[in-house]
Amino acid sequence: MYFYCISNFSFPMILFPNAKINIGLHILNRRCDGYHDLETVFYPIPLHDALEAVEATTLNFESSGIVIPGIAGDNLCLKAYKMIKKDFDLPALSIHLHKKIPIGAGLGGGSSDAAYFIRLLNEKFRLKLDTAAMQDYARKLGADCAFFIESKPVFAYGKGEEFKDVSLDLSAYSLVLIMPPVFVSTADAFRGVKPRIPETPLQELIKLPVEQWKEHIRNDFEESVFRTYPIIQGLKNSLYDAGALYVSMSGSGAAVYGVFADKPELPLFDESYHVFYV
């Protein structure tokens, strides 16, 4: 059954999907469905793609910027469009995605693109979907996709698709994000991790001062990923040497971020890696 949709979309609409970092990531156990229960904190950061759509005669998707591997037809934005079109009478769209968020970095760029596209469709075609409804659509596309519907700091649990509000504001600090020239497979990262229940839940650890995170907050993926990609561990060590208060790999990697009291100057990294001061 289709819901009628009023089209007012002859002009382009542009949104800017943002990235996220994981602050702490505990893999608790392996589920019967093959997924893992985890706990983490998703924190949005101002590193953006650009997503543009305009009404067209036929559905079309193209991208620029960072090359997206795979088949264009498998892009999550197209999957989001086709999923929602089953419930709403959407017109054909010409979609352009300019990719700046690194791929295979643990930053959620693809999930963010899909979630923002759901938001775009909801706003421009007056679908009247509330936040919960948009999140339900997003969960069908990826475990962390629903986070980007609101894109605010949350404690995430389950497969990473269930959320609780968390009081966290890093605006007084400077964040530096570094992407090394490697790609970490999420599937391989999960195969290398050993599930365990932490002594102290992350919900409690995140309340500690940032200066104490180094000793208490961990990313369970780091142990196995560092063995395979020592360059990532080297980046973490170097950021601590440069004065970072806390350093971690984001998600399953490969990006590493550092939290600094003041904005640092890191010319050595600027010459060798993709560096983002956020």
PDB file of C-alpha atoms in Angstrom:
ATOM      1  CA  MET A   1       0.000   0.000   0.000  1.00  0.00           C
ATOM      2  CA  TYR A   2       1.363   3.397  -1.002  1.00  0.00           C
ATOM      3  CA  PHE A   3       0.925   6.642   0.862  1.00  0.00           C
ATOM      4  CA  TYR A   4       0.465   9.646  -1.394  1.00  0.00           C
ATOM      5  CA  CYS A   5       3.349  12.059  -1.310  1.00  0.00           C
ATOM      6  CA  ILE A   6       3.216  15.744  -2.310  1.00  0.00           C
ATOM      7  CA  SER A   7       6.231  16.530  -4.466  1.00  0.00           C
ATOM      8  CA  ASN A   8       7.870  19.929  -4.201  1.00  0.00           C
ATOM      9  CA  PHE A   9      11.362  18.918  -5.138  1.00  0.00           C
ATOM     10  CA  SER A  10      12.256  20.496  -8.470  1.00  0.00           C
ATOM     11  CA  PHE A  11      15.175  22.271  -6.787  1.00  0.00           C
ATOM     12  CA  PRO A  12      18.172  20.499  -5.254  1.00  0.00           C
ATOM     13  CA  MET A  13      18.347  19.746  -1.557  1.00  0.00           C
ATOM     14  CA  ILE A  14      21.745  19.351   0.078  1.00  0.00           C
ATOM     15  CA  LEU A  15      22.523  17.824   3.455  1.00  0.00           C
ATOM     16  CA  PHE A  16      25.904  17.197   5.048  1.00  0.00           C
ATOM     17  CA  PRO A  17      26.129  13.769   6.731  1.00  0.00           C
ATOM     18  CA  ASN A  18      28.602  13.778   9.614  1.00  0.00           C
ATOM     19  CA  ALA A  19      31.003  11.159  10.943  1.00  0.00           C
ATOM     20  CA  LYS A  20      31.188   9.704  14.449  1.00  0.00           C
ATOM     21  CA  ILE A  21      33.845   8.317  16.739  1.00  0.00           C
ATOM     22  CA  ASN A  22      33.536   5.515  19.260  1.00  0.00           C
ATOM     23  CA  ILE A  23      34.619   6.332  22.789  1.00  0.00           C
ATOM     24  CA  GLY A  24      35.189   2.923  24.310  1.00  0.00           C
ATOM     25  CA  LEU A  25      33.965  -0.252  22.673  1.00  0.00           C
ATOM     26  CA  HIS A  26      33.357  -3.458  24.616  1.00  0.00           C
ATOM     27  CA  ILE A  27      32.432  -6.679  22.819  1.00  0.00           C
ATOM     28  CA  LEU A  28      30.393  -8.468  25.476  1.00  0.00           C
ATOM     29  CA  ASN A  29      29.378 -11.769  23.869  1.00  0.00           C
ATOM     30  CA  ARG A  30      28.505 -13.524  20.650  1.00  0.00           C
ATOM     31  CA  ARG A  31      24.774 -13.826  19.989  1.00  0.00           C
ATOM     32  CA  CYS A  32      22.900 -16.830  18.656  1.00  0.00           C
ATOM     33  CA  ASP A  33      22.120 -14.867  15.462  1.00  0.00           C
ATOM     34  CA  GLY A  34      25.838 -14.478  14.707  1.00  0.00           C
ATOM     35  CA  TYR A  35      26.034 -10.844  15.781  1.00  0.00           C
ATOM     36  CA  HIS A  36      27.708  -9.560  18.933  1.00  0.00           C
ATOM     37  CA  ASP A  37      26.339  -7.672  21.903  1.00  0.00           C
ATOM     38  CA  LEU A  38      28.450  -4.614  22.554  1.00  0.00           C
ATOM     39  CA  GLU A  39      28.541  -1.344  24.412  1.00  0.00           C
ATOM     40  CA  THR A  40      30.054   1.877  23.146  1.00  0.00           C
ATOM     41  CA  VAL A  41      29.569   5.631  23.102  1.00  0.00           C
ATOM     42  CA  PHE A  42      28.855   7.206  19.726  1.00  0.00           C
ATOM     43  CA  TYR A  43      30.008  10.803  19.531  1.00  0.00           C
ATOM     44  CA  PRO A  44      29.302  12.939  16.423  1.00  0.00           C
ATOM     45  CA  ILE A  45      32.153  14.918  14.899  1.00  0.00           C
ATOM     46  CA  PRO A  46      32.112  17.722  12.286  1.00  0.00           C
ATOM     47  CA  LEU A  47      33.622  15.788   9.407  1.00  0.00           C
ATOM     48  CA  HIS A  48      31.097  15.727   6.568  1.00  0.00           C
ATOM     49  CA  ASP A  49      30.108  14.238   3.261  1.00  0.00           C
ATOM     50  CA  ALA A  50      27.769  16.213   0.976  1.00  0.00           C
ATOM     51  CA  LEU A  51      24.533  14.624  -0.206  1.00  0.00           C
ATOM     52  CA  GLU A  52      22.442  16.243  -2.923  1.00  0.00           C
ATOM     53  CA  ALA A  53      19.176  15.076  -4.488  1.00  0.00           C
ATOM     54  CA  VAL A  54      16.819  16.552  -7.068  1.00  0.00           C
ATOM     55  CA  GLU A  55      13.709  15.206  -8.758  1.00  0.00           C
ATOM     56  CA  ALA A  56      14.461  13.464 -12.070  1.00  0.00           C
ATOM     57  CA  THR A  57      12.862  11.337 -14.757  1.00  0.00           C
ATOM     58  CA  THR A  58      14.785   8.223 -13.709  1.00  0.00           C
ATOM     59  CA  LEU A  59      16.497   7.122 -10.502  1.00  0.00           C
ATOM     60  CA  ASN A  60      20.216   7.845 -10.681  1.00  0.00           C
ATOM     61  CA  PHE A  61      23.140   7.776  -8.258  1.00  0.00           C
ATOM     62  CA  GLU A  62      26.640   9.135  -8.744  1.00  0.00           C
ATOM     63  CA  SER A  63      29.505  10.009  -6.440  1.00  0.00           C
ATOM     64  CA  SER A  64      32.660  12.095  -6.346  1.00  0.00           C
ATOM     65  CA  GLY A  65      35.507  12.641  -3.913  1.00  0.00           C
ATOM     66  CA  ILE A  66      36.827   9.478  -2.267  1.00  0.00           C
ATOM     67  CA  VAL A  67      36.195   6.510  -4.548  1.00  0.00           C
ATOM     68  CA  ILE A  68      33.492   4.242  -3.112  1.00  0.00           C
ATOM     69  CA  PRO A  69      34.336   0.566  -3.677  1.00  0.00           C
ATOM     70  CA  GLY A  70      31.761  -1.878  -4.992  1.00  0.00           C
ATOM     71  CA  ILE A  71      28.744  -1.412  -7.247  1.00  0.00           C
ATOM     72  CA  ALA A  72      26.976   1.958  -7.211  1.00  0.00           C
ATOM     73  CA  GLY A  73      23.616   0.184  -7.116  1.00  0.00           C
ATOM     74  CA  ASP A  74      24.511  -1.283  -3.728  1.00  0.00           C
ATOM     75  CA  ASN A  75      24.990   2.119  -2.100  1.00  0.00           C
ATOM     76  CA  LEU A  76      23.042   2.501   1.136  1.00  0.00           C
ATOM     77  CA  CYS A  77      21.399   5.701  -0.082  1.00  0.00           C
ATOM     78  CA  LEU A  78      19.765   3.798  -2.940  1.00  0.00           C
ATOM     79  CA  LYS A  79      18.793   1.007  -0.568  1.00  0.00           C
ATOM     80  CA  ALA A  80      17.183   3.591   1.721  1.00  0.00           C
ATOM     81  CA  TYR A  81      15.272   5.093  -1.206  1.00  0.00           C
ATOM     82  CA  LYS A  82      13.962   1.722  -2.418  1.00  0.00           C
ATOM     83  CA  MET A  83      13.005   0.674   1.111  1.00  0.00           C
ATOM     84  CA  ILE A  84      10.955   3.801   1.778  1.00  0.00           C
ATOM     85  CA  LYS A  85       9.433   3.795  -1.716  1.00  0.00           C
ATOM     86  CA  LYS A  86       7.696   0.549  -0.743  1.00  0.00           C
ATOM     87  CA  ASP A  87       5.608   2.603   1.700  1.00  0.00           C
ATOM     88  CA  PHE A  88       5.470   6.015   0.018  1.00  0.00           C
ATOM     89  CA  ASP A  89       4.899   7.124  -3.576  1.00  0.00           C
ATOM     90  CA  LEU A  90       8.253   8.801  -4.147  1.00  0.00           C
ATOM     91  CA  PRO A  91       9.306  10.305  -7.486  1.00  0.00           C
ATOM     92  CA  ALA A  92      12.541   9.322  -9.187  1.00  0.00           C
ATOM     93  CA  LEU A  93      15.584  11.222  -7.926  1.00  0.00           C
ATOM     94  CA  SER A  94      19.030  12.099  -9.157  1.00  0.00           C
ATOM     95  CA  ILE A  95      21.346  11.610  -6.177  1.00  0.00           C
ATOM     96  CA  HIS A  96      24.901  12.888  -5.885  1.00  0.00           C
ATOM     97  CA  LEU A  97      27.181  12.003  -2.975  1.00  0.00           C
ATOM     98  CA  HIS A  98      30.477  13.802  -2.491  1.00  0.00           C
ATOM     99  CA  LYS A  99      32.555  11.566  -0.257  1.00  0.00           C
ATOM    100  CA  LYS A 100      34.998  13.076   2.225  1.00  0.00           C
ATOM    101  CA  ILE A 101      34.599  10.795   5.269  1.00  0.00           C
ATOM    102  CA  PRO A 102      37.240   8.056   4.890  1.00  0.00           C
ATOM    103  CA  ILE A 103      35.966   4.577   4.045  1.00  0.00           C
ATOM    104  CA  GLY A 104      36.883   1.577   6.195  1.00  0.00           C
ATOM    105  CA  ALA A 105      37.768   3.925   9.008  1.00  0.00           C
ATOM    106  CA  GLY A 106      35.272   3.090  11.759  1.00  0.00           C
ATOM    107  CA  LEU A 107      33.665   6.528  11.336  1.00  0.00           C
ATOM    108  CA  GLY A 108      30.234   5.416  10.114  1.00  0.00           C
ATOM    109  CA  GLY A 109      30.301   7.437   6.907  1.00  0.00           C
ATOM    110  CA  GLY A 110      28.157   5.087   4.828  1.00  0.00           C
ATOM    111  CA  SER A 111      25.626   4.701   7.635  1.00  0.00           C
ATOM    112  CA  SER A 112      25.472   8.463   8.046  1.00  0.00           C
ATOM    113  CA  ASP A 113      24.837   8.975   4.335  1.00  0.00           C
ATOM    114  CA  ALA A 114      21.902   6.542   4.443  1.00  0.00           C
ATOM    115  CA  ALA A 115      20.407   8.050   7.619  1.00  0.00           C
ATOM    116  CA  TYR A 116      20.662  11.587   6.277  1.00  0.00           C
ATOM    117  CA  PHE A 117      19.015  10.460   3.053  1.00  0.00           C
ATOM    118  CA  ILE A 118      16.089   9.129   5.098  1.00  0.00           C
ATOM    119  CA  ARG A 119      15.930  12.514   6.807  1.00  0.00           C
ATOM    120  CA  LEU A 120      16.047  14.241   3.426  1.00  0.00           C
ATOM    121  CA  LEU A 121      13.143  12.192   2.070  1.00  0.00           C
ATOM    122  CA  ASN A 122      11.111  12.743   5.213  1.00  0.00           C
ATOM    123  CA  GLU A 123      11.580  16.512   5.171  1.00  0.00           C
ATOM    124  CA  LYS A 124      11.101  17.270   1.499  1.00  0.00           C
ATOM    125  CA  PHE A 125       8.245  14.875   0.831  1.00  0.00           C
ATOM    126  CA  ARG A 126       6.444  15.528   4.106  1.00  0.00           C
ATOM    127  CA  LEU A 127       6.337  11.867   5.035  1.00  0.00           C
ATOM    128  CA  LYS A 128       5.570  12.794   8.660  1.00  0.00           C
ATOM    129  CA  LEU A 129       7.913  10.148  10.053  1.00  0.00           C
ATOM    130  CA  ASP A 130       8.898  10.813  13.644  1.00  0.00           C
ATOM    131  CA  THR A 131      12.380  10.099  14.986  1.00  0.00           C
ATOM    132  CA  ALA A 132      11.512   6.569  16.101  1.00  0.00           C
ATOM    133  CA  ALA A 133      10.039   5.688  12.700  1.00  0.00           C
ATOM    134  CA  MET A 134      13.101   6.987  10.852  1.00  0.00           C
ATOM    135  CA  GLN A 135      15.337   5.031  13.220  1.00  0.00           C
ATOM    136  CA  ASP A 136      13.347   1.870  12.529  1.00  0.00           C
ATOM    137  CA  TYR A 137      13.962   2.289   8.805  1.00  0.00           C
ATOM    138  CA  ALA A 138      17.638   3.032   9.436  1.00  0.00           C
ATOM    139  CA  ARG A 139      18.155  -0.087  11.584  1.00  0.00           C
ATOM    140  CA  LYS A 140      17.289  -2.205   8.549  1.00  0.00           C
ATOM    141  CA  LEU A 141      20.335  -0.788   6.756  1.00  0.00           C
ATOM    142  CA  GLY A 142      23.039  -1.170   9.404  1.00  0.00           C
ATOM    143  CA  ALA A 143      23.647  -1.501  13.133  1.00  0.00           C
ATOM    144  CA  ASP A 144      24.922   2.066  13.634  1.00  0.00           C
ATOM    145  CA  CYS A 145      22.769   3.718  10.970  1.00  0.00           C
ATOM    146  CA  ALA A 146      19.968   4.709  13.365  1.00  0.00           C
ATOM    147  CA  PHE A 147      22.400   6.789  15.430  1.00  0.00           C
ATOM    148  CA  PHE A 148      22.705   9.363  12.649  1.00  0.00           C
ATOM    149  CA  ILE A 149      18.994  10.178  12.585  1.00  0.00           C
ATOM    150  CA  GLU A 150      19.553  12.414  15.614  1.00  0.00           C
ATOM    151  CA  SER A 151      23.372  12.366  15.587  1.00  0.00           C
ATOM    152  CA  LYS A 152      23.842  13.281  19.242  1.00  0.00           C
ATOM    153  CA  PRO A 153      26.069  11.612  21.865  1.00  0.00           C
ATOM    154  CA  VAL A 154      24.558   8.305  23.000  1.00  0.00           C
ATOM    155  CA  PHE A 155      25.437   5.164  24.862  1.00  0.00           C
ATOM    156  CA  ALA A 156      24.829   2.386  22.330  1.00  0.00           C
ATOM    157  CA  TYR A 157      24.182  -1.240  23.196  1.00  0.00           C
ATOM    158  CA  GLY A 158      22.728  -4.431  21.736  1.00  0.00           C
ATOM    159  CA  LYS A 159      24.211  -4.701  18.252  1.00  0.00           C
ATOM    160  CA  GLY A 160      24.892  -0.979  18.457  1.00  0.00           C
ATOM    161  CA  GLU A 161      21.373  -0.068  17.365  1.00  0.00           C
ATOM    162  CA  GLU A 162      19.798   0.670  20.757  1.00  0.00           C
ATOM    163  CA  PHE A 163      20.530   3.959  22.501  1.00  0.00           C
ATOM    164  CA  LYS A 164      20.441   5.754  25.811  1.00  0.00           C
ATOM    165  CA  ASP A 165      21.211   9.419  26.258  1.00  0.00           C
ATOM    166  CA  VAL A 166      24.632  10.225  27.652  1.00  0.00           C
ATOM    167  CA  SER A 167      25.847  13.536  29.028  1.00  0.00           C
ATOM    168  CA  LEU A 168      29.076  14.199  27.153  1.00  0.00           C
ATOM    169  CA  ASP A 169      30.464  17.388  25.647  1.00  0.00           C
ATOM    170  CA  LEU A 170      33.989  17.546  24.214  1.00  0.00           C
ATOM    171  CA  SER A 171      33.639  21.031  22.746  1.00  0.00           C
ATOM    172  CA  ALA A 172      36.254  22.373  25.171  1.00  0.00           C
ATOM    173  CA  TYR A 173      38.846  19.988  23.699  1.00  0.00           C
ATOM    174  CA  SER A 174      40.515  19.662  20.301  1.00  0.00           C
ATOM    175  CA  LEU A 175      40.117  16.427  18.357  1.00  0.00           C
ATOM    176  CA  VAL A 176      42.575  15.210  15.751  1.00  0.00           C
ATOM    177  CA  LEU A 177      41.593  12.335  13.481  1.00  0.00           C
ATOM    178  CA  ILE A 178      44.216  10.454  11.465  1.00  0.00           C
ATOM    179  CA  MET A 179      43.518   7.928   8.728  1.00  0.00           C
ATOM    180  CA  PRO A 180      46.444   5.658   7.821  1.00  0.00           C
ATOM    181  CA  PRO A 181      46.750   4.120   4.345  1.00  0.00           C
ATOM    182  CA  VAL A 182      45.168   0.790   5.339  1.00  0.00           C
ATOM    183  CA  PHE A 183      41.675  -0.700   5.183  1.00  0.00           C
ATOM    184  CA  VAL A 184      40.409  -2.775   8.113  1.00  0.00           C
ATOM    185  CA  SER A 185      37.684  -5.311   7.369  1.00  0.00           C
ATOM    186  CA  THR A 186      34.973  -5.140  10.034  1.00  0.00           C
ATOM    187  CA  ALA A 187      34.307  -8.862   9.632  1.00  0.00           C
ATOM    188  CA  ASP A 188      37.994  -9.670  10.165  1.00  0.00           C
ATOM    189  CA  ALA A 189      38.099  -7.359  13.189  1.00  0.00           C
ATOM    190  CA  PHE A 190      35.167  -9.185  14.795  1.00  0.00           C
ATOM    191  CA  ARG A 191      36.778 -12.561  14.124  1.00  0.00           C
ATOM    192  CA  GLY A 192      39.897 -11.464  15.985  1.00  0.00           C
ATOM    193  CA  VAL A 193      38.196 -10.150  19.117  1.00  0.00           C
ATOM    194  CA  LYS A 194      37.610 -12.119  22.328  1.00  0.00           C
ATOM    195  CA  PRO A 195      34.279 -11.189  23.963  1.00  0.00           C
ATOM    196  CA  ARG A 196      34.403 -10.372  27.672  1.00  0.00           C
ATOM    197  CA  ILE A 197      32.340  -8.593  30.270  1.00  0.00           C
ATOM    198  CA  PRO A 198      34.182  -5.540  31.657  1.00  0.00           C
ATOM    199  CA  GLU A 199      34.645  -5.078  35.377  1.00  0.00           C
ATOM    200  CA  THR A 200      33.100  -1.607  35.135  1.00  0.00           C
ATOM    201  CA  PRO A 201      30.368  -0.806  32.568  1.00  0.00           C
ATOM    202  CA  LEU A 202      31.226   1.837  30.015  1.00  0.00           C
ATOM    203  CA  GLN A 203      28.253   3.909  31.168  1.00  0.00           C
ATOM    204  CA  GLU A 204      30.149   4.477  34.398  1.00  0.00           C
ATOM    205  CA  LEU A 205      33.598   4.893  32.856  1.00  0.00           C
ATOM    206  CA  ILE A 206      32.458   7.644  30.505  1.00  0.00           C
ATOM    207  CA  LYS A 207      31.655   9.809  33.546  1.00  0.00           C
ATOM    208  CA  LEU A 208      35.344   9.954  34.470  1.00  0.00           C
ATOM    209  CA  PRO A 209      37.349  13.086  33.593  1.00  0.00           C
ATOM    210  CA  VAL A 210      38.864  12.886  30.108  1.00  0.00           C
ATOM    211  CA  GLU A 211      42.310  12.936  31.717  1.00  0.00           C
ATOM    212  CA  GLN A 212      41.531   9.522  33.269  1.00  0.00           C
ATOM    213  CA  TRP A 213      40.147   7.823  30.151  1.00  0.00           C
ATOM    214  CA  LYS A 214      43.591   6.588  29.094  1.00  0.00           C
ATOM    215  CA  GLU A 215      43.782   4.226  32.063  1.00  0.00           C
ATOM    216  CA  HIS A 216      40.193   3.008  31.996  1.00  0.00           C
ATOM    217  CA  ILE A 217      38.450   3.198  28.612  1.00  0.00           C
ATOM    218  CA  ARG A 218      39.439   0.698  25.926  1.00  0.00           C
ATOM    219  CA  ASN A 219      38.426  -0.433  22.456  1.00  0.00           C
ATOM    220  CA  ASP A 220      38.330  -4.235  22.356  1.00  0.00           C
ATOM    221  CA  PHE A 221      39.143  -4.274  18.637  1.00  0.00           C
ATOM    222  CA  GLU A 222      42.559  -2.729  19.154  1.00  0.00           C
ATOM    223  CA  GLU A 223      44.350  -5.835  20.424  1.00  0.00           C
ATOM    224  CA  SER A 224      43.766  -7.920  17.295  1.00  0.00           C
ATOM    225  CA  VAL A 225      43.794  -5.040  14.792  1.00  0.00           C
ATOM    226  CA  PHE A 226      47.118  -3.760  16.128  1.00  0.00           C
ATOM    227  CA  ARG A 227      48.671  -7.198  15.591  1.00  0.00           C
ATOM    228  CA  THR A 228      47.635  -7.152  11.940  1.00  0.00           C
ATOM    229  CA  TYR A 229      48.252  -3.447  11.335  1.00  0.00           C
ATOM    230  CA  PRO A 230      51.075  -2.229  13.612  1.00  0.00           C
ATOM    231  CA  ILE A 231      50.987   1.113  11.788  1.00  0.00           C
ATOM    232  CA  ILE A 232      47.716   1.861  13.628  1.00  0.00           C
ATOM    233  CA  GLN A 233      49.254   1.123  17.013  1.00  0.00           C
ATOM    234  CA  GLY A 234      52.163   3.335  16.023  1.00  0.00           C
ATOM    235  CA  LEU A 235      49.771   6.192  15.353  1.00  0.00           C
ATOM    236  CA  LYS A 236      48.168   5.763  18.756  1.00  0.00           C
ATOM    237  CA  ASN A 237      51.549   5.850  20.484  1.00  0.00           C
ATOM    238  CA  SER A 238      52.645   8.878  18.482  1.00  0.00           C
ATOM    239  CA  LEU A 239      49.530  10.863  19.388  1.00  0.00           C
ATOM    240  CA  TYR A 240      50.171  10.198  23.060  1.00  0.00           C
ATOM    241  CA  ASP A 241      53.777  11.323  22.524  1.00  0.00           C
ATOM    242  CA  ALA A 242      52.378  14.516  20.971  1.00  0.00           C
ATOM    243  CA  GLY A 243      50.486  15.298  24.160  1.00  0.00           C
ATOM    244  CA  ALA A 244      47.033  13.789  23.664  1.00  0.00           C
ATOM    245  CA  LEU A 245      44.970  13.189  26.788  1.00  0.00           C
ATOM    246  CA  TYR A 246      43.222  10.184  25.262  1.00  0.00           C
ATOM    247  CA  VAL A 247      43.776   8.243  22.054  1.00  0.00           C
ATOM    248  CA  SER A 248      41.726   5.443  20.550  1.00  0.00           C
ATOM    249  CA  MET A 249      40.955   3.662  17.341  1.00  0.00           C
ATOM    250  CA  SER A 250      37.398   4.426  16.273  1.00  0.00           C
ATOM    251  CA  GLY A 251      35.132   1.405  15.913  1.00  0.00           C
ATOM    252  CA  SER A 252      36.893  -1.420  14.122  1.00  0.00           C
ATOM    253  CA  GLY A 253      39.391   1.032  12.583  1.00  0.00           C
ATOM    254  CA  ALA A 254      41.440   2.098  10.813  1.00  0.00           C
ATOM    255  CA  ALA A 255      41.087   5.744  11.891  1.00  0.00           C
ATOM    256  CA  VAL A 256      42.684   6.858  15.168  1.00  0.00           C
ATOM    257  CA  TYR A 257      41.694   9.986  17.042  1.00  0.00           C
ATOM    258  CA  GLY A 258      43.319  11.964  19.812  1.00  0.00           C
ATOM    259  CA  VAL A 259      41.679  14.266  22.357  1.00  0.00           C
ATOM    260  CA  PHE A 260      43.899  17.256  23.189  1.00  0.00           C
ATOM    261  CA  ALA A 261      43.529  20.011  25.762  1.00  0.00           C
ATOM    262  CA  ASP A 262      44.604  22.534  23.099  1.00  0.00           C
ATOM    263  CA  LYS A 263      44.803  22.394  19.325  1.00  0.00           C
ATOM    264  CA  PRO A 264      48.100  20.698  18.443  1.00  0.00           C
ATOM    265  CA  GLU A 265      50.350  21.157  15.442  1.00  0.00           C
ATOM    266  CA  LEU A 266      51.297  17.817  13.930  1.00  0.00           C
ATOM    267  CA  PRO A 267      53.246  18.513  10.731  1.00  0.00           C
ATOM    268  CA  LEU A 268      54.766  15.030  10.656  1.00  0.00           C
ATOM    269  CA  PHE A 269      51.322  13.450  10.390  1.00  0.00           C
ATOM    270  CA  ASP A 270      50.129  16.058   7.894  1.00  0.00           C
ATOM    271  CA  GLU A 271      52.825  14.935   5.463  1.00  0.00           C
ATOM    272  CA  SER A 272      52.195  11.205   5.717  1.00  0.00           C
ATOM    273  CA  TYR A 273      48.504  10.636   6.454  1.00  0.00           C
ATOM    274  CA  HIS A 274      45.024  12.048   6.002  1.00  0.00           C
ATOM    275  CA  VAL A 275      44.672  14.321   9.020  1.00  0.00           C
ATOM    276  CA  PHE A 276      41.490  16.065  10.114  1.00  0.00           C
ATOM    277  CA  TYR A 277      41.377  18.684  12.852  1.00  0.00           C
ATOM    278  CA  VAL A 278      37.841  18.534  14.160  1.00  0.00           C
TER     279      VAL A 278
END
